[in-house]
Amino acid sequence: MGRGLRGRPGQSVGREDRSGVPMLPRSGPRRPRPAVGLAPTRGRRRRERPPCHTKGVRDAMRVMMTGGTGFAGSHTVRRYIEAGHEVRLLVRDREKVRRIFDPQGIDIPEEDVIEGDIVDLATVERAMEGCDAVYHGAALVDMRRKMASRVLETNARGVSNVIGHAVKRGLPRIVYVSSASVFFAPGSGPIHLDMEIQPGTTAYARSKAQAEQVVRTLQGTGAPIRVSYPTGIVGPDDPGLSDANEAVYIFFAQTGVTTSSGFQIVDVRDLAEVHLRLLEQEGGMARALAAGPMLDWASTYRILDEITGTRLWRFPMPGAPLRLLGSLGDLLKRYVYDFQFPLTRDAMEYATQWPGASGDEAAREFDVTFRSARETYTDTVRWLHEAGHLKARLVGKLASAD
């Protein structure tokens, strides 16, 4: 599910496979880059890199990236560099780049860190100069009603500036991060890529739906845009506490709720691998569901109990009262206090009515194996403890495994 208890988690382009999933025509980078496996250069990892296994890849690329200091983005930066590519980051905070990547031994030269905003087209153009590909993962997320217009404007201009300018420049590799939640409607069947885009109710959800429409329109003109649709992104090494990781934190530090539906995650490391395949693959899927295990809430808590040897406190509540509580939260935001916590009807519908999605097609296409929930949660909870978010008594035997 898009964000668990914390909120939200088309046209064919080129050829099409038998399942109806859009496929892109085969094309290579506009100009050669240093081959994978050469000695480290700018924006390369200092220690030995694991090999790149994507079929049909000939040359490394320089990739302009937005959202590179976020959770999914920072893991994607790491994976791109491990595969031999160079990155240029468009960020709002230059120092955050150092805080995230220096401890990992990843050296990104100063000239490849551009400080600015995705709403500034001139900055986007400068960041994109000399690049072979683009990855766009940046978006403004703010649950307050007073920020709604800014969220809509920022995310719309970001897609127009970054994706639109990449298409205008004729870049052959463009990766955009969407969300599986753009297909969700209460009462719908399992999520699949042929479903209609849903308009959303929160400003952020509406902005993702609008961005998706822009991307689909550009894809319809033949633009080589590849899109990932992740479910709830969970995993270690989170620069902040993103929504799904914060949900895991809340399960331990506060409480959980056993209700209808469940919590569908994708390991952030597997998502980064999908992003590598979307960048490198010549042809293939234009859109990919990055969906890991779908577990009901009881099974989710049972795994967390087992990996820690503790017992999480949770209580049962049917879905209908939670959705009613979400509606009350919407009213409170409107008339009483404009809080940031995503207690919304939208969030409660995702928590109680998420129908599940399958990542099997992307796994087959890209030769990626999505991690089990047990492996992902083990690594995530251990990291939450090591990073100081969870006390040793809360994570049980995972603390003693340090």
CSV table of N, CA and C in Angstrom, one decimal, residues 68-70 91-102 239:
chain,number,residue,atom,x,y,z
A,68,GLY,N,17.6,13.4,-5.3
A,68,GLY,CA,18.7,12.4,-5.0
A,68,GLY,C,19.1,12.4,-3.6
A,69,THR,N,18.6,13.3,-2.7
A,69,THR,CA,18.9,13.2,-1.3
A,69,THR,C,17.7,12.7,-0.5
A,70,GLY,N,16.7,12.3,-1.2
A,70,GLY,CA,15.6,11.6,-0.5
A,70,GLY,C,15.8,10.1,-0.3
A,91,VAL,N,19.8,19.9,-6.1
A,91,VAL,CA,19.3,19.8,-4.7
A,91,VAL,C,19.1,21.2,-4.1
A,92,ARG,N,18.3,21.2,-3.1
A,92,ARG,CA,18.0,22.5,-2.4
A,92,ARG,C,19.1,22.7,-1.3
A,93,ASP,N,19.7,21.7,-0.8
A,93,ASP,CA,20.7,21.8,0.3
A,93,ASP,C,22.0,21.0,-0.1
A,94,ARG,N,23.0,21.8,-0.4
A,94,ARG,CA,24.3,21.2,-0.8
A,94,ARG,C,24.9,20.4,0.3
A,95,GLU,N,24.8,20.9,1.5
A,95,GLU,CA,25.4,20.2,2.7
A,95,GLU,C,24.8,18.8,2.9
A,96,LYS,N,23.5,18.7,2.6
A,96,LYS,CA,22.8,17.4,2.8
A,96,LYS,C,23.5,16.3,1.9
A,97,VAL,N,24.0,16.7,0.7
A,97,VAL,CA,24.6,15.7,-0.1
A,97,VAL,C,25.9,15.2,0.6
A,98,ARG,N,26.6,16.0,1.2
A,98,ARG,CA,27.8,15.5,2.0
A,98,ARG,C,27.4,14.7,3.1
A,99,ARG,N,26.4,15.1,3.9
A,99,ARG,CA,26.0,14.3,5.0
A,99,ARG,C,25.5,12.9,4.7
A,100,ILE,N,24.9,12.7,3.5
A,100,ILE,CA,24.4,11.4,3.1
A,100,ILE,C,25.5,10.6,2.5
A,101,PHE,N,26.2,11.1,1.5
A,101,PHE,CA,27.1,10.3,0.7
A,101,PHE,C,28.5,10.2,1.2
A,102,ASP,N,29.0,11.2,1.9
A,102,ASP,CA,30.4,11.0,2.3
A,102,ASP,C,30.6,9.8,3.2
A,239,PRO,N,17.6,8.9,4.7
A,239,PRO,CA,18.1,10.2,5.2
A,239,PRO,C,17.2,10.9,6.2
